[in-house]
């Protein structure tokens, strides 16, 4: 959304025109309006939409002490999937006017203020509010938009803070994220950030009003729609599921474990706007370890930046595709890591910290994400949905998420999940039918025992029986193997892990399970968990080349 | 006909441009509506309260806090200098008096009989906002700032670092295809906005910093050089606050890429003119691009005509630039727009177009990988 077409509806019209060209059906009239209702072979019955416009959430956080409340506020924002553009603290060595200038220049989507323990001194946090109020922070979209400011500080200061801000900001008050020094309560602030982003920030993208008037049902935020559909699948089948949607600016991860739903938006991990950030966070060597072809790092760095400044381009050559898929592995790995840190057993519960932890605040708490208990892993988003070969999608999923034990892999055929999420509101039967028939493409099943072993030593033995397949064999450590098992077929697998390896029943204990086939089939993964891959080229290139050949990932390159 | 990606960058020889210049806190506006200001003129200023220094007199003079107000020789609101006596104890029978000499200058803000502290506030610090753009003040926002307008040549770059600056345009390259190298930067470029052609090298930027150039603008640069200049790897493209000694703007992209001929020619016609430059970039929805603004002189005003921005339609014969490898940066003319998706070298299927390049070779590229250019 930038000049000369700073309007979300321009993209919608372009997309509908494209569909019309491909389907040979007239869908848009001469005024650029979608023709509704359908009359003969012209127009369509309804237009519904999801939206991820806004390109990620960018926040500023403010706290009294940089190492304490400001750090907690930053964690709350990061937990909500925001990019933290700057941290303003009373002790950050900047003069007040420099801080104010910074707030103005950065045009954040939202500001989170914290500071002071409940019942403690109010003056410092009020000073912070007094600093931010005159800055009259201008958001990046539109002049009618009021900047959301969340106050999550000393509750005693609430009335004064409310008085400090005039009507030019949208002030929300949530419980203190640091009620006492040793305890953090990030949940309410994090949830508020999520809500405000979905309801408020995104809705102010240019042209959004017009788009609302076009649609036949309320526009749903893309992450919300994907989350709804995933939750429906998990609940319906009584399984644990993880879904991922990787986009240009953000990566959303959804999980349902033991009926508990969690969602994270990693606003700084994506394949175009945020690609450079993935490279800087993961480091170029971590990305290049997944690349078996020789590439010039200088050249690659330029390509990454060019993708960032021209986000709509697509890889044309095999080399470019291999590199993008390598970046996606790291983006997904980092996003899943953030998700695991966010989805903890203590979510929404006040997190207890000892006085000793006061100055070294790291996110802790037991994550409820357990790869061994994971039944279904669903891939969605451009780089995963549009990979030229299904096996590439499966490989990216397995390498990034590292499922343990026996896990079914699926992908969203053409990035349809969000649309079905919103279609379900209008026509649930149609949504369900499309979902079952066209949306989920089962890739197959991954079998990967947890544990580490010496390369070449036995990892596990297997026997697989179905009416089409009768295989038994052994997988050694470091080995990867693909067996065909068509979509719709089921097979019974018995896995006998070697000593020290666990496939779900405990170390060395055999597991028997019914598995489903798919377009890829069965991936037998003896590479161990955690999957270790060196960043040294002389070690990673032979390993990755071998894996790529085993799965026939890039036949053109061999 | 179909749409193609256009980065929407403005390169125009004449446009009426408006800029708002606001104070970070309420203050005084120094310009009036209708007045003409220069880029370096201060148009608004405010004084922000000085630093606060607490003096614990109760401790310093070993007296109960309640006694402090009575022994003060200066009262709240008084201005004091370093060395001024601000309090004298009563002593014993008028003898053995102890005084307290101020160690900081400022104004006495409060004298507390609860804590025995005296709060001294330092000199107010001025915060100034410059005009940035030479032109006419068209709006005054009381206590906040002004809006300035002028007829200008406006060039938006695709990416930049560093904030606002201004200086005269100096061409360093003969052609838009010339790399901006170390030897092209001379000491006469002190204070100037240096215009290169193709990629600016890291050494050239270093030399530009040494000679005191205020900005360097060129077609491209290597990311590795950018990383070296910044000292870190840039993640999200939100820039403007870097302090590297000058402002850098690239007009086309990263790597070996020439500045668009039209842009280069526009700079050439403006050589010697004062330009306002801002490298601030935010690549996200609600994008912000770096800019070079060159106000037109009286004579230029009479001769220039306003340019019209072309719309982004793609058709046979349209000139496009390929914006992705393997032909990144090359320019050609569209010779075909097949409707059906085509399988690419990567194995993906996408809608493509055929482009005849300047070398005479015809290549097939995804439609997503070209942008329209005006030549």
CSV table of N, CA and C in Angstrom, one decimal, chain B residues 145-265:
chain,number,residue,atom,x,y,z
B,145,UNK,N,4.5,25.1,15.3
B,145,UNK,CA,5.4,25.2,14.2
B,145,UNK,C,4.7,25.7,12.9
B,146,UNK,N,5.3,25.4,11.8
B,146,UNK,CA,4.8,26.0,10.5
B,146,UNK,C,4.7,25.0,9.4
B,147,UNK,N,4.0,25.3,8.4
B,147,UNK,CA,4.0,24.6,7.1
B,147,UNK,C,4.6,25.4,6.1
B,148,UNK,N,5.5,24.9,5.3
B,148,UNK,CA,6.3,25.6,4.3
B,148,UNK,C,6.0,25.0,2.9
B,149,UNK,N,5.8,25.8,2.0
B,149,UNK,CA,5.6,25.3,0.6
B,149,UNK,C,6.5,26.0,-0.4
B,150,UNK,N,6.8,25.2,-1.4
B,150,UNK,CA,7.6,25.8,-2.5
B,150,UNK,C,7.5,24.9,-3.8
B,151,UNK,N,7.8,25.5,-4.9
B,151,UNK,CA,7.9,24.8,-6.1
B,151,UNK,C,9.2,24.1,-6.1
B,152,UNK,N,9.3,22.8,-6.3
B,152,UNK,CA,10.6,22.1,-6.2
B,152,UNK,C,10.7,21.0,-7.3
B,153,UNK,N,11.9,20.6,-7.4
B,153,UNK,CA,12.2,19.3,-8.1
B,153,UNK,C,12.2,18.3,-7.0
B,154,UNK,N,11.5,17.2,-7.1
B,154,UNK,CA,11.5,16.2,-6.0
B,154,UNK,C,11.9,14.9,-6.5
B,155,UNK,N,12.9,14.3,-5.8
B,155,UNK,CA,13.4,13.0,-6.2
B,155,UNK,C,13.2,12.1,-4.9
B,156,UNK,N,12.5,11.0,-5.0
B,156,UNK,CA,12.4,10.1,-3.9
B,156,UNK,C,13.3,8.9,-4.2
B,157,UNK,N,14.1,8.5,-3.2
B,157,UNK,CA,15.0,7.4,-3.4
B,157,UNK,C,14.2,6.1,-2.9
B,158,UNK,N,14.8,5.0,-3.1
B,158,UNK,CA,14.1,3.7,-2.6
B,158,UNK,C,14.5,3.4,-1.2
B,159,UNK,N,15.7,3.8,-0.8
B,159,UNK,CA,16.2,3.5,0.6
B,159,UNK,C,17.3,4.5,1.0
B,160,UNK,N,17.2,4.9,2.2
B,160,UNK,CA,18.3,5.8,2.7
B,160,UNK,C,18.6,5.6,4.2
B,161,UNK,N,19.6,6.2,4.6
B,161,UNK,CA,19.9,6.3,6.1
B,161,UNK,C,20.4,7.7,6.4
B,162,UNK,N,20.2,8.0,7.7
B,162,UNK,CA,20.6,9.4,8.1
B,162,UNK,C,19.4,10.3,8.0
B,163,UNK,N,19.5,11.4,8.7
B,163,UNK,CA,18.4,12.4,8.8
B,163,UNK,C,18.5,13.5,7.8
B,164,UNK,N,17.9,14.6,8.3
B,164,UNK,CA,17.8,15.8,7.4
B,164,UNK,C,19.1,16.6,7.3
B,165,UNK,N,19.3,17.1,6.1
B,165,UNK,CA,20.5,17.9,5.9
B,165,UNK,C,20.3,18.8,4.7
B,166,UNK,N,21.2,19.7,4.4
B,166,UNK,CA,21.0,20.4,3.1
B,166,UNK,C,22.4,20.9,2.6
B,167,UNK,N,22.4,21.1,1.4
B,167,UNK,CA,23.7,21.6,0.7
B,167,UNK,C,23.5,21.7,-0.8
B,168,UNK,N,24.5,22.2,-1.5
B,168,UNK,CA,24.4,22.3,-2.9
B,168,UNK,C,24.6,21.0,-3.6
B,169,UNK,N,23.9,20.8,-4.8
B,169,UNK,CA,24.1,19.5,-5.6
B,169,UNK,C,25.5,19.6,-6.3
B,170,UNK,N,26.2,18.5,-6.1
B,170,UNK,CA,27.5,18.4,-6.8
B,170,UNK,C,27.5,17.0,-7.5
B,171,UNK,N,27.7,17.1,-8.9
B,171,UNK,CA,27.8,15.8,-9.6
B,171,UNK,C,29.2,15.3,-9.5
B,172,UNK,N,29.3,14.0,-9.2
B,172,UNK,CA,30.6,13.3,-9.1
B,172,UNK,C,30.8,12.4,-10.2
B,173,UNK,N,29.8,12.0,-10.9
B,173,UNK,CA,30.0,11.1,-12.0
B,173,UNK,C,29.5,11.7,-13.4
B,174,UNK,N,30.1,11.2,-14.4
B,174,UNK,CA,29.8,11.7,-15.8
B,174,UNK,C,28.5,11.2,-16.3
B,175,UNK,N,28.3,9.9,-16.0
B,175,UNK,CA,27.1,9.2,-16.5
B,175,UNK,C,26.4,8.5,-15.4
B,176,UNK,N,25.1,8.2,-15.7
B,176,UNK,CA,24.3,7.4,-14.7
B,176,UNK,C,24.8,6.0,-14.5
B,177,UNK,N,25.7,5.6,-15.5
B,177,UNK,CA,26.2,4.2,-15.4
B,177,UNK,C,27.6,4.2,-14.6
B,178,UNK,N,28.1,5.3,-14.3
B,178,UNK,CA,29.4,5.4,-13.6
B,178,UNK,C,29.3,5.0,-12.1
B,179,UNK,N,30.2,4.1,-11.7
B,179,UNK,CA,30.3,3.8,-10.3
B,179,UNK,C,30.8,4.9,-9.5
B,180,UNK,N,30.3,5.2,-8.3
B,180,UNK,CA,30.8,6.3,-7.5
B,180,UNK,C,32.0,5.7,-6.6
B,181,UNK,N,33.2,6.0,-7.1
B,181,UNK,CA,34.4,5.4,-6.4
B,181,UNK,C,35.1,6.5,-5.7
B,182,UNK,N,36.1,6.0,-4.9
B,182,UNK,CA,36.9,6.8,-4.0
B,182,UNK,C,37.4,8.1,-4.7
B,183,UNK,N,38.1,7.9,-5.8
B,183,UNK,CA,38.8,9.1,-6.5
B,183,UNK,C,37.8,10.1,-7.0
B,184,UNK,N,36.5,9.8,-7.1
B,184,UNK,CA,35.6,10.8,-7.6
B,184,UNK,C,35.1,11.8,-6.5
B,185,UNK,N,35.5,11.5,-5.2
B,185,UNK,CA,35.2,12.4,-4.1
B,185,UNK,C,36.3,13.3,-3.9
B,186,UNK,N,36.1,14.6,-4.0
B,186,UNK,CA,37.2,15.6,-3.8
B,186,UNK,C,36.9,16.5,-2.6
B,187,UNK,N,37.9,17.2,-2.2
B,187,UNK,CA,37.8,18.0,-1.0
B,187,UNK,C,36.8,19.2,-1.3
B,188,UNK,N,36.6,19.5,-2.6
B,188,UNK,CA,35.6,20.6,-2.9
B,188,UNK,C,34.2,20.2,-2.6
B,189,UNK,N,34.0,18.9,-2.2
B,189,UNK,CA,32.6,18.5,-2.0
B,189,UNK,C,32.2,18.7,-0.6
B,190,UNK,N,33.0,19.4,0.2
B,190,UNK,CA,32.7,19.7,1.6
B,190,UNK,C,31.3,20.4,1.6
B,191,UNK,N,30.4,19.9,2.4
B,191,UNK,CA,29.1,20.6,2.6
B,191,UNK,C,28.1,20.3,1.5
B,192,UNK,N,28.6,19.5,0.5
B,192,UNK,CA,27.7,19.3,-0.7
B,192,UNK,C,26.9,18.0,-0.6
B,193,UNK,N,25.8,18.0,-1.5
B,193,UNK,CA,25.1,16.8,-1.7
B,193,UNK,C,25.7,16.1,-2.9
B,194,UNK,N,26.4,15.0,-2.7
B,194,UNK,CA,27.2,14.4,-3.8
B,194,UNK,C,26.3,13.5,-4.6
B,195,UNK,N,26.3,13.6,-5.9
B,195,UNK,CA,25.4,12.7,-6.7
B,195,UNK,C,26.3,11.8,-7.6
B,196,UNK,N,26.2,10.5,-7.4
B,196,UNK,CA,26.9,9.5,-8.1
B,196,UNK,C,26.0,9.0,-9.2
B,197,UNK,N,26.5,7.9,-9.9
B,197,UNK,CA,25.7,7.3,-10.9
B,197,UNK,C,25.2,5.9,-10.5
B,198,UNK,N,26.1,4.9,-10.7
B,198,UNK,CA,25.7,3.5,-10.3
B,198,UNK,C,26.1,3.3,-8.8
B,199,UNK,N,26.6,2.1,-8.5
B,199,UNK,CA,26.8,1.8,-7.1
B,199,UNK,C,27.8,2.7,-6.4
B,200,UNK,N,27.5,3.1,-5.2
B,200,UNK,CA,28.5,3.9,-4.4
B,200,UNK,C,29.3,2.8,-3.6
B,201,UNK,N,30.7,3.0,-3.7
B,201,UNK,CA,31.5,2.0,-3.0
B,201,UNK,C,31.6,2.4,-1.5
B,202,UNK,N,32.0,1.5,-0.6
B,202,UNK,CA,32.1,1.8,0.8
B,202,UNK,C,33.2,2.8,1.0
B,203,UNK,N,34.3,2.7,0.2
B,203,UNK,CA,35.5,3.6,0.3
B,203,UNK,C,35.0,5.1,-0.1
B,204,UNK,N,34.2,5.1,-1.1
B,204,UNK,CA,33.7,6.5,-1.6
B,204,UNK,C,32.9,7.1,-0.4
B,205,UNK,N,32.1,6.3,0.2
B,205,UNK,CA,31.3,6.9,1.3
B,205,UNK,C,32.2,7.4,2.4
B,206,UNK,N,33.2,6.5,2.7
B,206,UNK,CA,34.1,6.9,3.8
B,206,UNK,C,34.8,8.2,3.5
B,207,UNK,N,35.3,8.3,2.2
B,207,UNK,CA,36.0,9.5,1.8
B,207,UNK,C,35.0,10.7,1.9
B,208,UNK,N,33.8,10.5,1.5
B,208,UNK,CA,32.8,11.6,1.5
B,208,UNK,C,32.6,12.1,3.0
B,209,UNK,N,32.6,11.1,3.9
B,209,UNK,CA,32.5,11.5,5.3
B,209,UNK,C,33.7,12.4,5.7
B,210,UNK,N,34.9,11.9,5.3
B,210,UNK,CA,36.2,12.6,5.6
B,210,UNK,C,36.2,14.0,5.1
B,211,UNK,N,35.8,14.2,3.8
B,211,UNK,CA,35.8,15.6,3.2
B,211,UNK,C,34.7,16.4,3.7
B,212,UNK,N,33.7,15.9,4.4
B,212,UNK,CA,32.6,16.7,5.0
B,212,UNK,C,31.4,16.9,4.1
B,213,UNK,N,31.2,16.0,3.1
B,213,UNK,CA,30.0,16.1,2.3
B,213,UNK,C,28.8,15.8,3.3
B,214,UNK,N,27.7,16.4,3.0
B,214,UNK,CA,26.5,16.3,3.8
B,214,UNK,C,25.6,15.1,3.4
B,215,UNK,N,25.7,14.7,2.1
B,215,UNK,CA,24.9,13.6,1.7
B,215,UNK,C,25.5,13.0,0.4
B,216,UNK,N,25.3,11.7,0.2
B,216,UNK,CA,25.7,11.0,-1.0
B,216,UNK,C,24.4,10.3,-1.6
B,217,UNK,N,24.2,10.5,-2.9
B,217,UNK,CA,23.1,9.9,-3.5
B,217,UNK,C,23.6,9.2,-4.7
B,218,UNK,N,23.2,7.9,-4.9
B,218,UNK,CA,23.6,7.2,-6.1
B,218,UNK,C,22.6,6.1,-6.4
B,219,UNK,N,22.9,5.3,-7.5
B,219,UNK,CA,21.9,4.3,-7.9
B,219,UNK,C,21.8,3.2,-6.9
B,220,UNK,N,23.0,2.6,-6.5
B,220,UNK,CA,22.9,1.5,-5.6
B,220,UNK,C,24.1,1.4,-4.6
B,221,UNK,N,24.1,0.4,-3.8
B,221,UNK,CA,25.2,0.2,-2.9
B,221,UNK,C,25.2,-1.3,-2.5
B,222,UNK,N,26.3,-1.8,-2.0
B,222,UNK,CA,26.3,-3.1,-1.5
B,222,UNK,C,25.9,-3.2,-0.1
B,223,UNK,N,25.1,-4.2,0.2
B,223,UNK,CA,24.7,-4.4,1.6
B,223,UNK,C,25.9,-4.5,2.6
B,224,UNK,N,26.9,-5.2,2.1
B,224,UNK,CA,28.1,-5.4,2.9
B,224,UNK,C,28.7,-4.0,3.3
B,225,UNK,N,28.7,-3.1,2.4
B,225,UNK,CA,29.2,-1.8,2.7
B,225,UNK,C,28.3,-1.1,3.7
B,226,UNK,N,27.0,-1.2,3.5
B,226,UNK,CA,26.1,-0.6,4.4
B,226,UNK,C,26.3,-1.1,5.8
B,227,UNK,N,26.5,-2.4,5.9
B,227,UNK,CA,26.7,-3.0,7.2
B,227,UNK,C,28.0,-2.5,7.9
B,228,UNK,N,29.0,-2.3,7.0
B,228,UNK,CA,30.3,-1.8,7.6
B,228,UNK,C,30.1,-0.3,8.0
B,229,UNK,N,29.4,0.5,7.2
B,229,UNK,CA,29.2,1.9,7.6
B,229,UNK,C,28.4,2.0,8.9
B,230,UNK,N,27.3,1.2,9.0
B,230,UNK,CA,26.4,1.3,10.1
B,230,UNK,C,27.1,0.6,11.4
B,231,UNK,N,27.9,-0.5,11.1
B,231,UNK,CA,28.4,-1.2,12.2
B,231,UNK,C,27.5,-2.3,12.7
B,232,UNK,N,26.4,-2.5,12.0
B,232,UNK,CA,25.5,-3.6,12.4
B,232,UNK,C,24.7,-4.0,11.2
B,233,UNK,N,24.0,-5.1,11.3
B,233,UNK,CA,23.2,-5.6,10.1
B,233,UNK,C,21.8,-5.0,10.3
B,234,UNK,N,21.4,-4.3,9.3
B,234,UNK,CA,20.1,-3.6,9.3
B,234,UNK,C,19.0,-4.7,9.2
B,235,UNK,N,18.1,-4.8,10.2
B,235,UNK,CA,17.0,-5.8,10.1
B,235,UNK,C,15.8,-5.2,9.4
B,236,UNK,N,15.0,-4.4,10.2
B,236,UNK,CA,13.8,-3.9,9.6
B,236,UNK,C,14.1,-2.5,9.0
B,237,UNK,N,13.6,-2.2,7.8
B,237,UNK,CA,13.9,-1.0,7.2
B,237,UNK,C,13.2,0.2,7.8
B,238,UNK,N,13.6,0.6,8.9
B,238,UNK,CA,13.1,1.8,9.6
B,238,UNK,C,14.4,2.6,9.9
B,239,UNK,N,14.6,3.7,9.1
B,239,UNK,CA,15.9,4.4,9.3
B,239,UNK,C,15.6,5.9,9.5
B,240,UNK,N,16.7,6.6,9.7
B,240,UNK,CA,16.6,8.1,9.8
B,240,UNK,C,17.4,8.6,11.0
B,241,UNK,N,17.6,7.8,12.0
B,241,UNK,CA,18.2,8.3,13.2
B,241,UNK,C,19.7,7.9,13.2
B,242,UNK,N,20.2,7.3,12.2
B,242,UNK,CA,21.6,6.9,12.2
B,242,UNK,C,22.5,8.1,12.2
B,243,UNK,N,23.6,8.0,13.0
B,243,UNK,CA,24.6,9.1,13.1
B,243,UNK,C,25.9,8.7,12.5
B,244,UNK,N,26.0,8.7,11.1
B,244,UNK,CA,27.2,8.2,10.5
B,244,UNK,C,28.0,9.3,9.9
B,245,UNK,N,27.6,10.6,10.1
B,245,UNK,CA,28.3,11.7,9.6
B,245,UNK,C,27.7,12.3,8.3
B,246,UNK,N,26.9,11.6,7.6
B,246,UNK,CA,26.2,12.1,6.5
B,246,UNK,C,24.9,11.3,6.2
B,247,UNK,N,24.2,11.7,5.2
B,247,UNK,CA,23.0,11.0,4.8
B,247,UNK,C,23.2,10.3,3.5
B,248,UNK,N,22.8,9.0,3.4
B,248,UNK,CA,23.0,8.2,2.2
B,248,UNK,C,21.6,7.9,1.6
B,249,UNK,N,21.5,8.0,0.3
B,249,UNK,CA,20.3,7.6,-0.4
B,249,UNK,C,20.7,6.8,-1.6
B,250,UNK,N,20.0,5.7,-1.8
B,250,UNK,CA,20.1,5.0,-3.1
B,250,UNK,C,18.8,5.1,-3.8
B,251,UNK,N,18.9,5.3,-5.1
B,251,UNK,CA,17.6,5.6,-5.8
B,251,UNK,C,17.0,4.3,-6.4
B,252,UNK,N,17.8,3.3,-6.6
B,252,UNK,CA,17.3,2.1,-7.4
B,252,UNK,C,17.3,0.8,-6.6
B,253,UNK,N,18.4,0.5,-5.9
B,253,UNK,CA,18.4,-0.8,-5.2
B,253,UNK,C,19.8,-1.2,-4.7
B,254,UNK,N,19.9,-2.4,-4.2
B,254,UNK,CA,21.2,-2.8,-3.7
B,254,UNK,C,22.0,-3.6,-4.8
B,255,UNK,N,23.3,-3.4,-4.8
B,255,UNK,CA,24.1,-4.1,-5.8
B,255,UNK,C,24.6,-3.1,-6.9
B,256,UNK,N,25.1,-3.7,-8.0
B,256,UNK,CA,25.6,-2.9,-9.1
B,256,UNK,C,24.4,-2.4,-9.9
B,257,UNK,N,23.9,-1.3,-9.6
B,257,UNK,CA,22.7,-0.8,-10.4
B,257,UNK,C,22.8,0.7,-10.7
B,258,UNK,N,22.6,1.0,-11.9
B,258,UNK,CA,22.7,2.4,-12.3
B,258,UNK,C,21.5,3.2,-11.9
B,259,UNK,N,21.8,4.5,-11.7
B,259,UNK,CA,20.7,5.4,-11.4
B,259,UNK,C,19.8,5.5,-12.7
B,260,UNK,N,18.5,5.6,-12.6
B,260,UNK,CA,17.7,5.8,-13.7
B,260,UNK,C,18.2,7.1,-14.5
B,261,UNK,N,18.3,7.0,-15.8
B,261,UNK,CA,18.8,8.1,-16.6
B,261,UNK,C,18.1,9.4,-16.3
B,262,UNK,N,16.7,9.3,-16.2
B,262,UNK,CA,15.9,10.4,-16.0
B,262,UNK,C,16.3,11.1,-14.7
B,263,UNK,N,16.5,10.3,-13.7
B,263,UNK,CA,16.8,10.9,-12.4
B,263,UNK,C,18.2,11.6,-12.4
B,264,UNK,N,19.1,10.9,-13.1
B,264,UNK,CA,20.5,11.5,-13.2
B,264,UNK,C,20.5,12.8,-14.0
B,265,UNK,N,19.7,12.8,-15.1
B,265,UNK,CA,19.6,14.1,-15.9
B,265,UNK,C,19.0,15.2,-15.1
